[in-house]
Tab-separated table of C-alpha atoms and ligand atoms in Angstrom:
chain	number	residue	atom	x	y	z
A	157	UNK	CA	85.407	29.915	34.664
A	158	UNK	CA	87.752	26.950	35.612
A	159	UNK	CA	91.459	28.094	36.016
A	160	UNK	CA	94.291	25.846	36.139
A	161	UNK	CA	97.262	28.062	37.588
A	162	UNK	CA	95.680	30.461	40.005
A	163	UNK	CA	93.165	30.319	42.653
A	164	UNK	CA	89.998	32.998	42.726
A	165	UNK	CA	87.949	33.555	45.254
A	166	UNK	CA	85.226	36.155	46.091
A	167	UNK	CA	84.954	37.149	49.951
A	168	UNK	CA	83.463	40.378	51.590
A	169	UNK	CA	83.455	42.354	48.158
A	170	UNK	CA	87.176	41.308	47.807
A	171	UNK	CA	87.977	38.817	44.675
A	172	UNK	CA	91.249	36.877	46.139
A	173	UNK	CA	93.536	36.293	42.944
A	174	UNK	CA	96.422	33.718	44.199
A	175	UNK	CA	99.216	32.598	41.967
A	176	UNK	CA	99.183	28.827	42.122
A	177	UNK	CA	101.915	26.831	40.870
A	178	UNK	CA	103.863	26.314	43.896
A	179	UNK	CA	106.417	23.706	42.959
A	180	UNK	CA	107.780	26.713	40.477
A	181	UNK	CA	107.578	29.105	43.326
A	182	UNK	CA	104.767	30.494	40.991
A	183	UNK	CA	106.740	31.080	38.228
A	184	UNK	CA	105.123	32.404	35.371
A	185	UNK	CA	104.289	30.780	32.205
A	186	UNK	CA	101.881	31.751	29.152
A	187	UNK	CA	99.222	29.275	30.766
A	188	UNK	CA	99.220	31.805	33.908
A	189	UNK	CA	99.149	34.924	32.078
A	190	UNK	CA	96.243	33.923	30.168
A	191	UNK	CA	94.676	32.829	34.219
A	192	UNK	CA	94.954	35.822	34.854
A	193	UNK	CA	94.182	38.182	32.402
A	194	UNK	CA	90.690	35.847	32.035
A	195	UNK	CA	90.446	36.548	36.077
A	196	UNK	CA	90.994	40.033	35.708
A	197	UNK	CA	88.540	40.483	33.023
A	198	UNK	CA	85.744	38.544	34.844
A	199	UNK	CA	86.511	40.582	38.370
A	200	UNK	CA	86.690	43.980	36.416
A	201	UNK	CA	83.168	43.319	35.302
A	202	UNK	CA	81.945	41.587	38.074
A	203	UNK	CA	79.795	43.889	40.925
A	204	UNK	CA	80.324	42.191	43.507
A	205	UNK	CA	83.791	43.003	43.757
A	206	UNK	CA	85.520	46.281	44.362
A	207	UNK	CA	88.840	45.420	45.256
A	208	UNK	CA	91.020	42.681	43.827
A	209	UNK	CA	93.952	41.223	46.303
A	210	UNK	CA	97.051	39.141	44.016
A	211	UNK	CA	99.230	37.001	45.877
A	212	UNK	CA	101.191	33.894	45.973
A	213	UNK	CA	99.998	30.154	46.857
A	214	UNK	CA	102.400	28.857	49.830
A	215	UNK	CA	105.027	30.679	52.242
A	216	UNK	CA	107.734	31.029	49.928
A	217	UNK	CA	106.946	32.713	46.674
A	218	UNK	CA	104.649	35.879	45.596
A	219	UNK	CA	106.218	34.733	41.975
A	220	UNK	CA	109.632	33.579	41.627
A	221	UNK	CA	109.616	35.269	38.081
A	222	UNK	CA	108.895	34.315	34.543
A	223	UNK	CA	109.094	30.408	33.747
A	224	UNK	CA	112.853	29.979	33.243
A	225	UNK	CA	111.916	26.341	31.807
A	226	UNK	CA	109.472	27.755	29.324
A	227	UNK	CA	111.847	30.698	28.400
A	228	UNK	CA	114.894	28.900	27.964
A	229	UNK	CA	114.261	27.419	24.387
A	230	UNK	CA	111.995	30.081	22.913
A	231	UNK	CA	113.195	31.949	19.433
A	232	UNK	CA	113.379	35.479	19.568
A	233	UNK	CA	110.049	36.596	18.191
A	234	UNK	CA	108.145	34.399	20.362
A	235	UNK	CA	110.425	35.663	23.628
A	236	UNK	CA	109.361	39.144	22.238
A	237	UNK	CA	105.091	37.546	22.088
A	238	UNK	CA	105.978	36.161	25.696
A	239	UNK	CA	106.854	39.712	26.908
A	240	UNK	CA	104.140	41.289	24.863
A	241	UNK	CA	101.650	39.260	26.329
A	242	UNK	CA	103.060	39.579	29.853
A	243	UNK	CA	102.982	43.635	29.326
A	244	UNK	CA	99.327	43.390	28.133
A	245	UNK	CA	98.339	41.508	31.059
A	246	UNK	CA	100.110	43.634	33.346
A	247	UNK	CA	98.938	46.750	31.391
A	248	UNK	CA	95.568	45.690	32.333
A	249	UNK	CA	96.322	44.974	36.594
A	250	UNK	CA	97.187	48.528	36.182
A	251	UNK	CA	94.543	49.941	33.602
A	252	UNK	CA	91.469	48.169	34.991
A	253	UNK	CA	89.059	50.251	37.438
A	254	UNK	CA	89.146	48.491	40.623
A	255	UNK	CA	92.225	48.821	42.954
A	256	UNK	CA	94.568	46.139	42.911
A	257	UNK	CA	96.606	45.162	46.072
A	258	UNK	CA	99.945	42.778	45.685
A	259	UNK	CA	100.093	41.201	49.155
A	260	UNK	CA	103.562	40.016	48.698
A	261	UNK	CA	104.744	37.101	50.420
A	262	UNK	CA	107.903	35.768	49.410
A	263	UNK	CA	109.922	36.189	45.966
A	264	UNK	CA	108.969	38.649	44.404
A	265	UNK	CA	111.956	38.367	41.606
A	266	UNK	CA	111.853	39.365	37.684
A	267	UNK	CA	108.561	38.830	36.497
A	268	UNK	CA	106.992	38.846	40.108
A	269	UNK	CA	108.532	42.508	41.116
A	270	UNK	CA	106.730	43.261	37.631
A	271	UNK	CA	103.522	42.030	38.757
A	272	UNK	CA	103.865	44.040	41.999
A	273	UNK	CA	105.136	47.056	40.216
A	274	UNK	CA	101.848	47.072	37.727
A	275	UNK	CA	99.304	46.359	41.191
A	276	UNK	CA	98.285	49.980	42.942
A	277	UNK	CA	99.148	49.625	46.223
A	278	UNK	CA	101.987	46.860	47.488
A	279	UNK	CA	102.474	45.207	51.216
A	280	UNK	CA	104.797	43.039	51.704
A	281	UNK	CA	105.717	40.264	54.080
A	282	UNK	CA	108.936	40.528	56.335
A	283	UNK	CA	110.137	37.727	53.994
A	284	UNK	CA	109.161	38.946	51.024
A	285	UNK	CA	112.196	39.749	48.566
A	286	UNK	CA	112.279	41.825	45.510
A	287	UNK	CA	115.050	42.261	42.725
A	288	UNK	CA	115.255	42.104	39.120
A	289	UNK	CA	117.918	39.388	38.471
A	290	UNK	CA	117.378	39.257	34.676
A	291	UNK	CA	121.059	40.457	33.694
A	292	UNK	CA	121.994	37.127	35.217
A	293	UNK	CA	120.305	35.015	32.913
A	294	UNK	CA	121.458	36.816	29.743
A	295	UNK	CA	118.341	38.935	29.009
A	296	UNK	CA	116.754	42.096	30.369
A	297	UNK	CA	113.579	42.593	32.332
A	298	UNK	CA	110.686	42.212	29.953
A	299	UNK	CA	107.359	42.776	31.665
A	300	UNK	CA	107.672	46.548	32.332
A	301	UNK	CA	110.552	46.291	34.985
A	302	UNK	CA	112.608	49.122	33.376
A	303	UNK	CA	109.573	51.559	33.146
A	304	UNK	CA	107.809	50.905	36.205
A	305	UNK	CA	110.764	50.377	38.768
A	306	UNK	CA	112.348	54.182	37.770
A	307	UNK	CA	109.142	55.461	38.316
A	308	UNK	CA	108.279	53.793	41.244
A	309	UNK	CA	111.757	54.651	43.129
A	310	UNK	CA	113.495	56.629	40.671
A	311	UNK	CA	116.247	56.548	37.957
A	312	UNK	CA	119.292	55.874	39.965
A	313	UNK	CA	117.958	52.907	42.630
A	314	UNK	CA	115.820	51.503	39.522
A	315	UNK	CA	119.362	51.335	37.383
A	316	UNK	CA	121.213	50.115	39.989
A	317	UNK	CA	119.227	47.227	41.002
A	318	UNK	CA	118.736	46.128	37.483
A	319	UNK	CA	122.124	46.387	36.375
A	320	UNK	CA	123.784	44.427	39.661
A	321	UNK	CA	120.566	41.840	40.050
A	322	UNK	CA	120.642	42.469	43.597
A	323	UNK	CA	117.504	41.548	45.306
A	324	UNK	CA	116.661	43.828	48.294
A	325	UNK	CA	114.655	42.213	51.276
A	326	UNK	CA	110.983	43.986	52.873
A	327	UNK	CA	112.765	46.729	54.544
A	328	UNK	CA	114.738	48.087	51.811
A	329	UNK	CA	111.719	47.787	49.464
A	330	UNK	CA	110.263	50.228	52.041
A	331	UNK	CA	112.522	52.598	53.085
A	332	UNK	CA	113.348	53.144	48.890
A	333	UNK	CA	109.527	53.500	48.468
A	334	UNK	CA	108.559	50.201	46.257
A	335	UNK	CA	106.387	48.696	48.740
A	336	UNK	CA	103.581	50.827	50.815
A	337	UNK	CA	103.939	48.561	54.609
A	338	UNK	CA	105.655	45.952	55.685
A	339	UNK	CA	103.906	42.920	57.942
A	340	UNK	CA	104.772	39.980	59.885
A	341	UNK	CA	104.563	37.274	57.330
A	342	UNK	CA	101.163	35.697	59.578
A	343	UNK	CA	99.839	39.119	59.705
A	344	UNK	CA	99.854	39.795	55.942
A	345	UNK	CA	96.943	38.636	54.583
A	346	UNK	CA	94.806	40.116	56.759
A	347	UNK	CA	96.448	43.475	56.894
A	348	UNK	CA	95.642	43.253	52.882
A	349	UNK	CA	92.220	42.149	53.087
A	350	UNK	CA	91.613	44.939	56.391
A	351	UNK	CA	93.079	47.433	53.533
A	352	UNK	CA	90.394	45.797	51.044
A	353	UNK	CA	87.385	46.615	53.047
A	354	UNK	CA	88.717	50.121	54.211
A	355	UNK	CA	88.338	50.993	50.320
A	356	UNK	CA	85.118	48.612	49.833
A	357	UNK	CA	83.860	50.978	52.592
A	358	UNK	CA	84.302	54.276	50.308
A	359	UNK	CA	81.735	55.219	47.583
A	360	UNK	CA	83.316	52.381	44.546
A	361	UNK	CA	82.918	54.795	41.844
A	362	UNK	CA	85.196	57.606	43.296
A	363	UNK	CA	88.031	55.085	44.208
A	364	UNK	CA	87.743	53.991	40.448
A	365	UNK	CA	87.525	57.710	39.171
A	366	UNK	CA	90.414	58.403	41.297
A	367	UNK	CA	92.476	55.230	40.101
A	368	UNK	CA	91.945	56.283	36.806
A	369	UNK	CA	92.886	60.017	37.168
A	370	UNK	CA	96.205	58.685	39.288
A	371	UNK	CA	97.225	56.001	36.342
A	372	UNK	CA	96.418	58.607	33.262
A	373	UNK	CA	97.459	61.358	35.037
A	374	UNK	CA	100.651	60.278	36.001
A	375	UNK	CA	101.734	59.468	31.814
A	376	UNK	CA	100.579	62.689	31.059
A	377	UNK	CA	101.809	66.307	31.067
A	378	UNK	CA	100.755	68.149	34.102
A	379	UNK	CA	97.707	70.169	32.225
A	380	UNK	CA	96.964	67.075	30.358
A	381	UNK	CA	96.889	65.332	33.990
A	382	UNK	CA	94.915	68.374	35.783
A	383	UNK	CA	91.984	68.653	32.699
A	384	UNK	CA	91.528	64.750	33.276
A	385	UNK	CA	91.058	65.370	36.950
A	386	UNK	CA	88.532	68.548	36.866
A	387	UNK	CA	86.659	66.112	34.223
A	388	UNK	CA	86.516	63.045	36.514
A	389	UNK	CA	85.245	64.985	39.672
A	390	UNK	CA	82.942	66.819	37.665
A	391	UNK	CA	81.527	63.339	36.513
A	392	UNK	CA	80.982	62.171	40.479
A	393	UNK	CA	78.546	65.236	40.529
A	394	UNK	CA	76.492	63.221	38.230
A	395	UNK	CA	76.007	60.123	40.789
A	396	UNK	CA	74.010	59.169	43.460
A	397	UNK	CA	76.665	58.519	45.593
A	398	UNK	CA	78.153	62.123	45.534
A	399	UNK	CA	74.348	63.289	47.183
A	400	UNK	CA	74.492	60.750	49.015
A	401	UNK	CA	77.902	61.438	50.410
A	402	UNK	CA	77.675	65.141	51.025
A	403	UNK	CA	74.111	64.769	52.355
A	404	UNK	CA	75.445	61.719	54.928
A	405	UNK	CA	77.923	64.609	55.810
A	406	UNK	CA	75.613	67.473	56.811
A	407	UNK	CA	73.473	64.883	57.916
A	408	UNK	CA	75.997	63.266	60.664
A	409	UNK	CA	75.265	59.855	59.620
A	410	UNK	CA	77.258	56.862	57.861
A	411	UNK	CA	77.110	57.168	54.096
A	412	UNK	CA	75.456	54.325	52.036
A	413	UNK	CA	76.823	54.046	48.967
A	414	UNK	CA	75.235	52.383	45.813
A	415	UNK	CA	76.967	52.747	42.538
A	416	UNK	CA	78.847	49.750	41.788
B	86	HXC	C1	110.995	28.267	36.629
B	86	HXC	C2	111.495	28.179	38.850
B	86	HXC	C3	111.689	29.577	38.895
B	86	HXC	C4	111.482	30.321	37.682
B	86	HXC	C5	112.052	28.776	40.841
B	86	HXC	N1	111.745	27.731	40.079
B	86	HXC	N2	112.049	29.919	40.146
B	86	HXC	N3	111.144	27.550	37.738
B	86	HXC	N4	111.162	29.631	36.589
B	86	HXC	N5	111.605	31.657	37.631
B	86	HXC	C6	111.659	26.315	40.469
B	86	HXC	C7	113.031	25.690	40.635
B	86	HXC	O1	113.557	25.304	39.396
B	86	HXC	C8	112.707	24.525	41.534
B	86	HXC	O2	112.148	23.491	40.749
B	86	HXC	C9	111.604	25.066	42.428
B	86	HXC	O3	111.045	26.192	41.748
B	86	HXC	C10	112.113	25.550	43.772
B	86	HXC	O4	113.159	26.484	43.523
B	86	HXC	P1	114.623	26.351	44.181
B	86	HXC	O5	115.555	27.077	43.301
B	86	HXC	O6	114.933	24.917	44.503
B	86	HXC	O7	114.392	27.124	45.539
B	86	HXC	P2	115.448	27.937	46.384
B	86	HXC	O8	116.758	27.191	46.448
B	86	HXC	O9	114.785	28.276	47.670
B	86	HXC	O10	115.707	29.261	45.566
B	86	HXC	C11	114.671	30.181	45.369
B	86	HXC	C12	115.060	31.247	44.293
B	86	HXC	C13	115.514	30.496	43.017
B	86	HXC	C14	116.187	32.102	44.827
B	86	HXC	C15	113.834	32.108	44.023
B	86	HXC	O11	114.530	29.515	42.687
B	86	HXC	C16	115.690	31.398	41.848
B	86	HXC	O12	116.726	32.075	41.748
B	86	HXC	N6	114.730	31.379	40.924
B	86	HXC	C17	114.825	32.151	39.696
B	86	HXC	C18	114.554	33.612	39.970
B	86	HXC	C19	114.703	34.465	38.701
B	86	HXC	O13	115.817	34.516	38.140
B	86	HXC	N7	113.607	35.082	38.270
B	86	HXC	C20	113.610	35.915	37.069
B	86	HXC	C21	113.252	35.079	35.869
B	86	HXC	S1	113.362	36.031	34.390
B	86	HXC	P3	112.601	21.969	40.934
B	86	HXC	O14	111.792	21.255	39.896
B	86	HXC	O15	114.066	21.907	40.760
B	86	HXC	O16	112.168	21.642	42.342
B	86	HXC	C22	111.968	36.936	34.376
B	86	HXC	C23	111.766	37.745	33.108
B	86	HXC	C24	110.452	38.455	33.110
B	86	HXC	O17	111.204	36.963	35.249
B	86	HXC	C25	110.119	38.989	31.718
B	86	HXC	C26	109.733	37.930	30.746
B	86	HXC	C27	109.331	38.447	29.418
């Protein structure tokens, strides 16, 4: 499929899913959404990847936000379709089976520290930023920034940061617990893609399992969370790769793994 606002590529069982529309600092429009909601649909299917990396074209931006242009004019119901759609595509970064990585490299403000936010794991460039400035522009965060940021660093930090728009830089996003490692900004990419192939390396099907039990589990009540678990590693006993994992083990050898 032929995208016009992001650039895909497939490398070493790792699809490469960069925001591309750097003269907006990869600001998000509808156009984009729909790039990558068609992207993430094609790599969720597609076995030869297992891990999907999203990051920003250029040095400056992971995604400076949702298109200010394109949002300026819009009526209210269709700033409330623009959000829904944003949500849904977000809803499925974090929904899908294959780990997601945000390898964030720059901005990372509004609608970009949403798309981080809705990615499993995030690492972020010494000069990546992060803030949710939307009280500045006369509206509120509106892909998932006031669900996922209290969750992700709790009620207080998450309140604070979107009431005041301040943006924090790398090392604040780490030491409050919104992104996983911070890298020298030439080092970042292939810190992600060394993470990539650490996970490629495990058997595909558990990672997904255990994606899935994290992401239910974690909207659920505790029992809820703990039946969905005891299901989902009962299900691994019914693969190849759970033989051929434990008998790898005894065996002292490297596992091979086959279930994509
Ligand atoms: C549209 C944007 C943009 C955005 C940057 N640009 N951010 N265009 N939407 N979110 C454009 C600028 O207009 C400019 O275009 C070009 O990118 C370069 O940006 P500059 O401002 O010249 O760069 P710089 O001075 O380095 O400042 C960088 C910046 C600033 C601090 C990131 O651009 C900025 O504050 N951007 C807006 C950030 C923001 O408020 N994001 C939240 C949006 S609301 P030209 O053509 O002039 O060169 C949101 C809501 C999500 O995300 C929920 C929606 C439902």
């Amino acid at each position: 499929m032929a995208y016009e606002n992001i650039l895909l590529e497939i490398e070493d069982r790792t699809a490469l899913l960069s925001i591309n529309r750097p003269n907006a600092l990869n600001a998000l429009n509808a156009d984009t959404l729909l790039d990558i909601k068609n992207a993430v649909l094609a790599i969720a299917e597609d076995p030869n990847v297992d891990v999907l990396i999203i990051t920003g074209v250029g040095n400056k931006a992971f995604v400076a936000g949702a298109d200010i242009a394109y949002m300026q004019k819009l009526p209210a119901m269709q700033a409330r379709a623009f959000a829904i759609l944003g949500q849904e595509v977000f809803r499925l970064i974090e929904t899908m089976d294959k780990p997601v990585i945000a390898a964030v490299n720059g901005f990372a403000l509004g609608g970009g520290c949403e798309l981080s936010m809705a990615c499993d794991i995030r690492l972020a460039s010494d000069k990546a930023l992060f803030g949710q400035p939307e009280v500045g522009l006369g509206i509120t965060p509106g892909y998932g920034g006031t669900q996922r940021l209290p969750r992700l660093i709790g009620e207080g930090r998450a309140k604070e940061l979107i009431y005041s728009a301040i943006n924090i830089n790398a090392d604040e996003a780490y030491r409050v617990g919104l992104v996983n490692h911070v890298y020298p900004a030439e080092s970042l990419m292939a810190e992600a893609k060394k993470l990539a192939k650490i996970i490629s390396g495990k058997a595909p099907l558990a990672v997904r399992l255990s994606k899935n039990q994290v992401t239910r589990g974690m909207q659920a009540d505790i029992d809820t969370a703990m039946a969905i678990e005891a299901d989902l590693f009962g299900l691994c006993f019914a693969t190849e790769d759970q033989k051929e994992g434990m008998a790898a083990f005894v065996e002292k050898r490297k596992a091979d793994f086959k279930c994509k």
